GROMACS .gro file of C-alpha atoms in nm:
model
  399
    1MET     CA    1   0.002   0.002  -0.012
    2THR     CA    2   0.141   0.318  -0.086
    3ASN     CA    3   0.152   0.626   0.101
    4GLN     CA    4  -0.118   0.782  -0.078
    5GLN     CA    5  -0.363   0.481   0.016
    6GLN     CA    6  -0.264   0.526   0.375
    7LYS     CA    7  -0.336   0.886   0.370
    8GLN     CA    8  -0.686   0.840   0.213
    9SER     CA    9  -0.837   0.553   0.430
   10PRO     CA   10  -1.011   0.658   0.763
   11ARG     CA   11  -0.890   0.539   1.091
   12PRO     CA   12  -1.105   0.312   1.307
   13SER     CA   13  -1.052   0.507   1.609
   14MET     CA   14  -1.176   0.816   1.445
   15LEU     CA   15  -1.500   0.638   1.330
   16SER     CA   16  -1.584   0.497   1.671
   17SER     CA   17  -1.542   0.844   1.844
   18SER     CA   18  -1.785   0.995   1.609
   19SER     CA   19  -2.058   0.719   1.645
   20SER     CA   20  -2.045   0.768   2.025
   21GLN     CA   21  -2.104   1.138   2.003
   22LEU     CA   22  -2.399   1.103   1.771
   23PHE     CA   23  -2.541   0.829   2.009
   24ARG     CA   24  -2.507   1.068   2.300
   25PHE     CA   25  -2.658   1.344   2.122
   26LEU     CA   26  -2.956   1.146   2.003
   27SER     CA   27  -3.019   0.989   2.360
   28ASN     CA   28  -3.005   1.325   2.532
   29PHE     CA   29  -3.243   1.458   2.263
   30LEU     CA   30  -3.490   1.170   2.322
   31LEU     CA   31  -3.464   1.222   2.707
   32PHE     CA   32  -3.541   1.602   2.682
   33GLY     CA   33  -3.853   1.523   2.440
   34LEU     CA   34  -3.956   1.265   2.676
   35GLY     CA   35  -3.930   1.499   2.992
   36LEU     CA   36  -4.115   1.768   2.802
   37ALA     CA   37  -4.387   1.530   2.719
   38VAL     CA   38  -4.445   1.415   3.067
   39GLY     CA   39  -4.427   1.775   3.208
   40PHE     CA   40  -4.695   1.868   2.958
   41ILE     CA   41  -4.925   1.580   3.040
   42SER     CA   42  -4.863   1.616   3.418
   43SER     CA   43  -4.955   1.980   3.407
   44PHE     CA   44  -5.291   1.885   3.208
   45TYR     CA   45  -5.381   1.625   3.432
   46LEU     CA   46  -5.335   1.838   3.758
   47LYS     CA   47  -5.547   2.121   3.607
   48ALA     CA   48  -5.828   1.869   3.549
   49ILE     CA   49  -5.817   1.783   3.931
   50PRO     CA   50  -6.006   1.992   4.187
   51PHE     CA   51  -5.778   2.215   4.385
   52PRO     CA   52  -5.843   2.048   4.739
   53LEU     CA   53  -5.735   1.717   4.583
   54GLN     CA   54  -5.449   1.871   4.410
   55ALA     CA   55  -5.326   2.027   4.741
   56SER     CA   56  -5.364   1.700   4.898
   57LYS     CA   57  -5.146   1.539   4.629
   58ILE     CA   58  -4.896   1.784   4.658
   59SER     CA   59  -4.875   1.788   5.030
   60PHE     CA   60  -4.863   1.412   5.038
   61LEU     CA   61  -4.555   1.420   4.825
   62SER     CA   62  -4.394   1.659   5.039
   63SER     CA   63  -4.512   1.589   5.406
   64PRO     CA   64  -4.723   1.345   5.589
   65PRO     CA   65  -5.106   1.458   5.564
   66SER     CA   66  -5.261   1.652   5.837
   67PRO     CA   67  -5.589   1.485   5.978
   68VAL     CA   68  -5.922   1.643   5.831
   69LEU     CA   69  -6.101   1.818   6.116
   70PRO     CA   70  -6.484   1.877   6.108
   71PRO     CA   71  -6.588   2.237   6.045
   72PRO     CA   72  -6.638   2.430   6.357
   73SER     CA   73  -6.981   2.439   6.520
   74PRO     CA   74  -7.187   2.766   6.485
   75GLN     CA   75  -7.150   2.975   6.792
   76PRO     CA   76  -7.493   3.040   6.959
   77VAL     CA   77  -7.640   3.378   6.893
   78VAL     CA   78  -7.699   3.567   7.249
   79PRO     CA   79  -7.989   3.783   7.221
   80ASN     CA   80  -7.953   4.148   7.327
   81VAL     CA   81  -8.129   4.155   7.657
   82THR     CA   82  -8.181   4.521   7.641
   83SER     CA   83  -8.357   4.512   7.286
   84VAL     CA   84  -8.573   4.219   7.365
   85ALA     CA   85  -8.688   4.396   7.698
   86LYS     CA   86  -8.797   4.709   7.496
   87GLU     CA   87  -9.001   4.492   7.230
   88ARG     CA   88  -9.168   4.250   7.486
   89VAL     CA   89  -9.537   4.282   7.477
   90GLY     CA   90  -9.629   4.219   7.850
   91LEU     CA   91  -9.940   4.219   8.047
   92LYS     CA   92  -9.990   4.587   8.080
   93GLY     CA   93 -10.011   4.653   7.701
   94TYR     CA   94 -10.273   4.357   7.686
   95VAL     CA   95 -10.502   4.492   7.965
   96GLU     CA   96 -10.455   4.873   7.912
   97PRO     CA   97 -10.366   4.994   7.563
   98ILE     CA   98 -10.174   5.299   7.564
   99LYS     CA   99 -10.328   5.435   7.248
  100VAL     CA  100 -10.692   5.412   7.132
  101MET     CA  101 -10.629   5.419   6.766
  102HIS     CA  102 -10.579   5.103   6.581
  103ASP     CA  103 -10.633   4.929   6.230
  104MET     CA  104 -10.880   4.678   6.317
  105THR     CA  105 -11.194   4.646   6.112
  106ASP     CA  106 -11.532   4.648   6.316
  107GLU     CA  107 -11.553   4.267   6.294
  108GLU     CA  108 -11.190   4.233   6.433
  109LEU     CA  109 -11.279   4.488   6.704
  110LEU     CA  110 -11.608   4.327   6.830
  111TRP     CA  111 -11.447   4.007   6.832
  112ARG     CA  112 -11.106   4.102   7.024
  113ALA     CA  113 -11.345   4.315   7.264
  114SER     CA  114 -11.578   4.015   7.347
  115MET     CA  115 -11.277   3.821   7.508
  116VAL     CA  116 -11.361   3.741   7.871
  117PRO     CA  117 -11.084   3.616   8.129
  118ARG     CA  118 -11.207   3.296   8.291
  119ILE     CA  119 -10.986   3.351   8.590
  120LYS     CA  120 -11.170   3.607   8.824
  121SER     CA  121 -10.885   3.710   9.033
  122HIS     CA  122 -10.649   4.009   8.866
  123PRO     CA  123 -10.264   3.927   8.858
  124TYR     CA  124 -10.206   4.294   8.885
  125ARG     CA  125 -10.317   4.607   9.083
  126ARG     CA  126 -10.638   4.732   8.907
  127VAL     CA  127 -10.840   5.063   8.986
  128PRO     CA  128 -11.188   5.020   8.846
  129LYS     CA  129 -11.248   5.303   8.591
  130VAL     CA  130 -11.549   5.490   8.431
  131ALA     CA  131 -11.541   5.503   8.048
  132PHE     CA  132 -11.692   5.809   7.935
  133LEU     CA  133 -11.814   5.755   7.564
  134PHE     CA  134 -11.852   6.072   7.340
  135LEU     CA  135 -12.053   6.035   7.034
  136THR     CA  136 -12.005   6.362   6.856
  137ARG     CA  137 -12.037   6.514   6.502
  138GLY     CA  138 -11.737   6.758   6.559
  139PRO     CA  139 -11.577   6.955   6.822
  140LEU     CA  140 -11.642   6.924   7.182
  141ALA     CA  141 -11.793   7.253   7.264
  142PHE     CA  142 -11.779   7.200   7.645
  143SER     CA  143 -11.447   7.069   7.669
  144PRO     CA  144 -11.339   7.329   7.900
  145LEU     CA  145 -11.621   7.223   8.138
  146TRP     CA  146 -11.520   6.878   8.118
  147GLU     CA  147 -11.167   6.965   8.170
  148MET     CA  148 -11.263   7.098   8.490
  149PHE     CA  149 -11.466   6.806   8.605
  150PHE     CA  150 -11.199   6.550   8.531
  151LYS     CA  151 -10.917   6.752   8.699
  152GLY     CA  152 -10.725   6.573   8.954
  153HIS     CA  153 -10.885   6.242   8.915
  154GLU     CA  154 -10.642   6.079   8.668
  155GLY     CA  155 -10.628   5.710   8.681
  156PHE     CA  156 -10.997   5.673   8.761
  157TYR     CA  157 -11.175   5.741   8.425
  158SER     CA  158 -11.109   5.676   8.048
  159ILE     CA  159 -11.231   5.897   7.756
  160TYR     CA  160 -11.316   5.764   7.411
  161VAL     CA  161 -11.447   6.000   7.126
  162HIS     CA  162 -11.627   5.891   6.813
  163ALA     CA  163 -11.662   6.189   6.581
  164ASP     CA  164 -11.724   6.216   6.206
  165PRO     CA  165 -11.457   6.094   6.020
  166SER     CA  166 -11.450   6.426   5.819
  167PHE     CA  167 -11.373   6.636   6.135
  168ASN     CA  168 -10.971   6.669   6.123
  169GLU     CA  169 -10.927   6.883   6.417
  170SER     CA  170 -10.758   6.734   6.726
  171ALA     CA  171 -10.740   6.836   7.074
  172PRO     CA  172 -10.432   7.024   7.212
  173GLU     CA  173 -10.164   6.856   7.387
  174GLY     CA  174 -10.232   6.841   7.759
  175SER     CA  175 -10.604   6.826   7.722
  176VAL     CA  176 -10.780   6.489   7.855
  177PHE     CA  177 -10.937   6.464   7.516
  178HIS     CA  178 -10.583   6.447   7.340
  179GLY     CA  179 -10.539   6.133   7.147
  180ARG     CA  180 -10.887   5.973   7.247
  181ARG     CA  181 -11.044   5.945   6.926
  182VAL     CA  182 -11.119   5.613   6.807
  183PRO     CA  183 -11.143   5.487   6.456
  184SER     CA  184 -11.478   5.617   6.341
  185LYS     CA  185 -11.756   5.585   6.066
  186VAL     CA  186 -12.015   5.802   5.919
  187VAL     CA  187 -12.323   5.844   6.154
  188LYS     CA  188 -12.672   5.936   6.035
  189TRP     CA  189 -12.947   6.027   6.274
  190GLY     CA  190 -13.211   5.773   6.330
  191GLN     CA  191 -13.040   5.477   6.128
  192LEU     CA  192 -12.844   5.167   6.199
  193SER     CA  193 -12.506   5.367   6.185
  194MET     CA  194 -12.612   5.534   6.509
  195MET     CA  195 -12.639   5.207   6.688
  196GLU     CA  196 -12.315   5.053   6.514
  197ALA     CA  197 -12.109   5.353   6.635
  198GLU     CA  198 -12.242   5.296   7.009
  199ARG     CA  199 -12.125   4.937   6.976
  200ARG     CA  200 -11.822   5.053   6.835
  201LEU     CA  201 -11.747   5.280   7.126
  202LEU     CA  202 -11.831   5.025   7.379
  203ALA     CA  203 -11.599   4.774   7.209
  204ASN     CA  204 -11.310   5.017   7.218
  205ALA     CA  205 -11.364   5.106   7.582
  206LEU     CA  206 -11.388   4.738   7.657
  207LEU     CA  207 -11.027   4.666   7.547
  208ASP     CA  208 -10.919   4.830   7.866
  209TYR     CA  209 -10.995   4.576   8.127
  210SER     CA  210 -10.997   4.831   8.422
  211ASN     CA  211 -11.303   5.008   8.266
  212GLN     CA  212 -11.587   4.874   8.474
  213ARG     CA  213 -11.890   5.123   8.394
  214PHE     CA  214 -11.949   5.285   8.062
  215ILE     CA  215 -12.169   5.612   8.004
  216LEU     CA  216 -12.283   5.732   7.657
  217LEU     CA  217 -12.268   6.095   7.614
  218SER     CA  218 -12.301   6.361   7.328
  219GLU     CA  219 -12.141   6.688   7.248
  220SER     CA  220 -12.445   6.873   7.393
  221CYS     CA  221 -12.411   6.698   7.748
  222ILE     CA  222 -12.279   6.835   8.062
  223PRO     CA  223 -12.202   6.658   8.405
  224LEU     CA  224 -12.456   6.753   8.700
  225PHE     CA  225 -12.218   6.675   8.980
  226ASN     CA  226 -11.852   6.669   9.041
  227PHE     CA  227 -11.638   6.374   8.955
  228SER     CA  228 -11.629   6.204   9.294
  229THR     CA  229 -12.015   6.184   9.339
  230ILE     CA  230 -12.065   6.049   8.983
  231TYR     CA  231 -11.784   5.786   9.011
  232SER     CA  232 -11.900   5.677   9.351
  233TYR     CA  233 -12.273   5.648   9.222
  234LEU     CA  234 -12.167   5.435   8.918
  235ILE     CA  235 -11.887   5.201   9.068
  236ASN     CA  236 -12.106   5.126   9.360
  237SER     CA  237 -12.423   5.067   9.180
  238THR     CA  238 -12.597   4.732   9.162
  239GLN     CA  239 -12.783   4.795   8.842
  240THR     CA  240 -12.746   4.931   8.482
  241TYR     CA  241 -12.925   5.224   8.351
  242VAL     CA  242 -13.108   5.151   8.013
  243SER     CA  243 -13.434   5.334   7.943
  244SER     CA  244 -13.696   5.069   7.873
  245TYR     CA  245 -14.067   5.084   7.846
  246ASP     CA  246 -14.377   4.978   7.647
  247ASP     CA  247 -14.533   5.254   7.420
  248PRO     CA  248 -14.848   5.148   7.281
  249GLY     CA  249 -14.869   5.436   7.047
  250PRO     CA  250 -14.753   5.486   6.682
  251ASN     CA  251 -14.401   5.602   6.814
  252GLY     CA  252 -14.371   5.285   7.002
  253ARG     CA  253 -14.561   4.955   6.913
  254GLY     CA  254 -14.630   5.140   6.571
  255ARG     CA  255 -14.262   5.097   6.464
  256TYR     CA  256 -14.259   4.719   6.515
  257ASN     CA  257 -14.207   4.504   6.204
  258ILE     CA  258 -14.404   4.175   6.219
  259ARG     CA  259 -14.119   4.001   6.028
  260MET     CA  260 -13.891   4.025   6.340
  261LYS     CA  261 -14.102   3.724   6.468
  262PRO     CA  262 -14.038   3.484   6.619
  263ARG     CA  263 -13.715   3.629   6.751
  264VAL     CA  264 -13.858   3.935   6.867
  265LYS     CA  265 -14.241   3.948   6.950
  266LEU     CA  266 -14.480   4.245   6.967
  267GLN     CA  267 -14.534   4.224   7.336
  268GLU     CA  268 -14.131   4.221   7.376
  269TRP     CA  269 -14.091   4.538   7.178
  270ARG     CA  270 -13.979   4.815   7.396
  271LYS     CA  271 -13.855   5.205   7.350
  272GLY     CA  272 -13.614   5.432   7.527
  273SER     CA  273 -13.351   5.682   7.546
  274GLN     CA  274 -13.037   5.601   7.371
  275TRP     CA  275 -12.814   5.739   7.630
  276PHE     CA  276 -12.729   5.452   7.855
  277GLU     CA  277 -12.491   5.362   8.126
  278VAL     CA  278 -12.394   4.989   8.162
  279ASP     CA  279 -12.150   4.770   8.352
  280ARG     CA  280 -11.885   4.550   8.200
  281ALA     CA  281 -12.091   4.225   8.175
  282LEU     CA  282 -12.362   4.397   7.992
  283ALA     CA  283 -12.138   4.586   7.758
  284ILE     CA  284 -11.981   4.249   7.653
  285GLU     CA  285 -12.314   4.113   7.582
  286ILE     CA  286 -12.434   4.417   7.383
  287ILE     CA  287 -12.122   4.390   7.142
  288SER     CA  288 -12.119   4.009   7.123
  289ASP     CA  289 -12.505   3.997   7.037
  290GLU     CA  290 -12.535   3.793   6.727
  291LYS     CA  291 -12.908   3.688   6.793
  292TYR     CA  292 -13.103   4.005   6.788
  293PHE     CA  293 -12.884   4.262   6.638
  294PRO     CA  294 -12.900   4.125   6.298
  295VAL     CA  295 -13.280   4.113   6.326
  296PHE     CA  296 -13.297   4.470   6.395
  297LYS     CA  297 -13.043   4.539   6.126
  298LYS     CA  298 -13.268   4.378   5.876
  299TYR     CA  299 -13.609   4.491   5.975
  300CYS     CA  300 -13.564   4.805   6.192
  301ARG     CA  301 -13.556   5.042   5.879
  302PRO     CA  302 -13.559   5.377   5.832
  303SER     CA  303 -13.855   5.506   6.047
  304CYS     CA  304 -13.802   5.257   6.317
  305TYR     CA  305 -13.521   5.459   6.470
  306VAL     CA  306 -13.317   5.147   6.596
  307ASP     CA  307 -13.123   5.352   6.856
  308GLU     CA  308 -13.436   5.412   7.040
  309HIS     CA  309 -13.547   5.032   7.040
  310TYR     CA  310 -13.262   4.816   7.005
  311LEU     CA  311 -13.106   4.824   7.356
  312SER     CA  312 -13.434   4.893   7.534
  313THR     CA  313 -13.575   4.558   7.379
  314PHE     CA  314 -13.252   4.352   7.405
  315VAL     CA  315 -13.202   4.440   7.768
  316SER     CA  316 -13.570   4.416   7.853
  317MET     CA  317 -13.582   4.054   7.722
  318ARG     CA  318 -13.248   3.920   7.843
  319PHE     CA  319 -13.131   4.132   8.151
  320TRP     CA  320 -13.445   4.302   8.295
  321TRP     CA  321 -13.373   4.183   8.647
  322ARG     CA  322 -13.048   4.399   8.701
  323ASN     CA  323 -13.165   4.698   8.476
  324ALA     CA  324 -13.293   5.008   8.641
  325ASN     CA  325 -13.521   5.089   8.331
  326ARG     CA  326 -13.414   5.470   8.343
  327SER     CA  327 -13.146   5.690   8.193
  328LEU     CA  328 -12.903   5.893   8.403
  329THR     CA  329 -12.902   6.171   8.154
  330TRP     CA  330 -13.171   6.443   8.204
  331VAL     CA  331 -13.377   6.549   7.893
  332ASP     CA  332 -13.666   6.781   7.851
  333TRP     CA  333 -13.930   6.648   7.616
  334SER     CA  334 -14.202   6.859   7.749
  335LYS     CA  335 -14.225   7.080   7.416
  336GLY     CA  336 -14.300   6.761   7.193
  337GLY     CA  337 -14.154   6.692   6.859
  338PRO     CA  338 -13.884   6.457   6.759
  339HIS     CA  339 -13.587   6.646   6.935
  340PRO     CA  340 -13.572   6.758   7.305
  341ALA     CA  341 -13.556   7.112   7.419
  342ARG     CA  342 -13.219   7.313   7.386
  343PHE     CA  343 -13.076   7.541   7.659
  344GLY     CA  344 -12.897   7.851   7.555
  345ARG     CA  345 -12.710   8.092   7.758
  346LEU     CA  346 -12.998   8.271   7.915
  347ASP     CA  347 -13.174   7.933   7.997
  348VAL     CA  348 -12.881   7.847   8.213
  349THR     CA  349 -12.976   7.936   8.584
  350THR     CA  350 -12.903   7.809   8.928
  351GLU     CA  351 -13.287   7.720   8.951
  352LEU     CA  352 -13.263   7.482   8.637
  353LEU     CA  353 -12.946   7.295   8.729
  354GLU     CA  354 -13.078   7.214   9.073
  355ARG     CA  355 -13.405   7.103   8.927
  356MET     CA  356 -13.195   6.870   8.701
  357ARG     CA  357 -13.002   6.760   9.000
  358ASN     CA  358 -13.257   6.686   9.258
  359GLY     CA  359 -13.593   6.733   9.106
  360SER     CA  360 -13.689   6.380   9.090
  361THR     CA  361 -13.718   6.078   9.309
  362CYS     CA  362 -13.602   5.733   9.221
  363ASN     CA  363 -13.456   5.414   9.330
  364TYR     CA  364 -13.066   5.338   9.389
  365ASN     CA  365 -12.954   5.014   9.523
  366GLY     CA  366 -13.287   4.953   9.700
  367ARG     CA  367 -13.354   5.295   9.853
  368THR     CA  368 -13.501   5.606   9.747
  369THR     CA  369 -13.304   5.914   9.636
  370SER     CA  370 -13.329   6.247   9.482
  371VAL     CA  371 -13.016   6.200   9.266
  372CYS     CA  372 -13.159   6.042   8.958
  373PHE     CA  373 -12.963   6.216   8.682
  374LEU     CA  374 -12.610   6.251   8.675
  375PHE     CA  375 -12.579   6.419   8.329
  376ALA     CA  376 -12.803   6.657   8.117
  377ARG     CA  377 -12.866   6.789   7.760
  378LYS     CA  378 -12.913   6.945   7.531
  379PHE     CA  379 -12.701   7.269   7.596
  380LEU     CA  380 -12.610   7.502   7.326
  381PRO     CA  381 -12.244   7.597   7.281
  382ASN     CA  382 -12.332   7.973   7.376
  383SER     CA  383 -12.424   7.845   7.744
  384LEU     CA  384 -12.058   7.741   7.831
  385THR     CA  385 -11.963   8.067   8.001
  386ARG     CA  386 -12.252   8.059   8.245
  387LEU     CA  387 -12.204   7.677   8.324
  388MET     CA  388 -11.821   7.751   8.377
  389ARG     CA  389 -11.940   8.023   8.641
  390PHE     CA  390 -12.187   7.811   8.790
  391ALA     CA  391 -11.969   7.489   8.825
  392PRO     CA  392 -11.764   7.549   9.122
  393ARG     CA  393 -12.062   7.668   9.335
  394VAL     CA  394 -12.360   7.466   9.205
  395LEU     CA  395 -12.194   7.168   9.065
  396GLY     CA  396 -11.929   7.116   9.314
  397PHE     CA  397 -11.639   7.113   9.076
  398GLN     CA  398 -11.274   7.186   9.186
  399THR     CA  399 -11.099   7.515   9.039
   0.00000   0.00000   0.00000
């Protein structure tokens, strides 16, 4: 072999070195590609797994897993004792409502007022009160006289005023009449609405469990005695005072509707003054009556004058044995006509007031007395000045 041939032939050692380098390069490239593929697949897999599970797997690889604890129990809510005490509806709010205004319908009111406790003893200190029910069309012209009458006797009386809904004036703060108007409806003379208003007044007054006697008055009524005398007379009375008598004439039996039979018969038909005074037991019976009142509502129309016949007939039929059959409100019918005589400023004299106070005899708790009327009507607003002048000396009012 010539020198030229030797130079052109490759050496075995050189071939072996080149093959080894190529193998290492290919091996590293394959490992790199494999690692890249594994990383890509792992990343995709971990993203598809919910986070809590991912964290669990990762923590398992790095450190022993911590025990899984149950969620903490909710802490009991401790009520604010102060706020609960303020919102608490206790016994006092139930037996003696602070406000007389409410949003009850007549049906709801009568139902609520008809509730009677079965336990006779009272779990609270109760002072018996007289409820004065004023059925008016507008303002109370004699409110200054009544203010003088009530002065110094707080806690022994309650006042309820049923005025026409169109009357928007209110008594000033500090007046005994302030805030004493009850939810009212329109009242028309001689119609059923008159009796409905009287029942509405009674029902509102019955919500106060301390009210034991209930007297119906108008805006033209005045008291004939001082508060102490009237309070004692009513609270200690063993009877109720609903005028009831049989009038055989056209203005009595002549108003009877034969379709009231058999619930109300002609011989049971009675007439009387609408200005009543009743105790709590009878007041509850009146507002709870579902037997006779619907009959009067249906058949005592319009010339029947339901306010002159319903109570008189109802009480005579059901509770005659504890009723005095007379009214405590003095009225002069001597001049005839559908309305009683009216008294203006010049009519008010000492003699007139004394005749109203002591000009009759009647029975009171089984004995004869000259104190038969505690109130009188019908006085005109212009008589107020003279009445205020006579009140301390003749009527015994405090000044």
